[in-house]
Amino acid sequence: MTPAASPTIIIDEKTRTMTAGARIWNQNNTIDMPAALRGSKIPVNYTEITSGEIDRVWILTAEEAKQAPPKPVVPPTILPAR
């Protein structure tokens, strides 16, 4: 991730929009404001809402960045009653 002009961030070289209530957790598990972030290509995991906006970002430690990323969670589909 690379910080950009709020409310955008750059992930995998694509400009992405963050939700109004998005949060970024740092390596100490405290919240960082996007404007306070410095650097580029910060290793992160993130979640997005159905519209594609980023709602949660976790800045990874060096050890976490070495691990395989978590598999996406697909919400269960609720079928209508027959």
XYZ file of C-alpha atoms in Angstrom, residues 5-70:
66
model
C -4.645 11.978 -1.228
C -7.489 11.063 1.125
C -9.771 9.133 0.721
C -7.623 7.132 -1.671
C -4.761 4.700 -1.223
C -2.774 2.754 -3.775
C -2.789 -1.039 -3.479
C -1.077 -3.229 -6.071
C -0.490 -0.128 -8.221
C -4.241 0.576 -8.395
C -5.865 3.625 -6.829
C -8.530 2.471 -4.386
C -11.074 4.478 -2.388
C -11.480 4.049 1.346
C -14.884 4.224 3.039
C -15.712 7.231 5.221
C -15.288 5.112 8.364
C -12.241 3.152 7.200
C -9.596 2.301 9.767
C -5.912 1.538 9.392
C -4.287 -0.519 12.135
C -0.496 -0.371 12.487
C 1.913 -3.037 13.702
C 1.116 -2.100 17.325
C -2.612 -2.650 16.709
C -3.429 1.033 17.167
C -5.199 3.146 14.562
C -3.186 5.376 12.217
C -4.659 8.272 10.291
C -4.018 8.018 6.526
C -2.347 11.458 6.460
C 0.183 10.282 9.088
C 1.470 7.392 6.972
C 4.815 7.745 5.222
C 6.512 5.481 2.747
C 5.445 3.371 -0.174
C 4.700 -0.270 -0.804
C 3.760 -0.815 2.839
C 2.789 -4.494 3.291
C -0.885 -4.739 4.258
C -3.923 -6.963 4.442
C -7.286 -5.324 3.838
C -10.998 -5.916 3.479
C -13.424 -4.284 1.105
C -17.164 -3.832 0.982
C -19.347 -5.024 -1.902
C -18.970 -1.711 -3.753
C -15.198 -2.242 -3.807
C -14.251 0.428 -1.265
C -11.599 -0.457 1.308
C -12.973 -0.456 4.858
C -10.186 -1.989 6.978
C -6.410 -2.081 6.534
C -3.811 -3.836 8.679
C -0.162 -2.798 8.282
C 1.889 -5.970 8.568
C 5.060 -6.591 10.520
C 8.038 -8.008 8.610
C 7.212 -11.474 9.980
C 3.539 -11.233 8.965
C 4.491 -10.014 5.493
C 6.481 -13.219 4.915
C 3.373 -15.363 5.452
C 0.889 -16.254 2.730
C -2.052 -13.831 2.624
C -5.314 -15.044 4.124
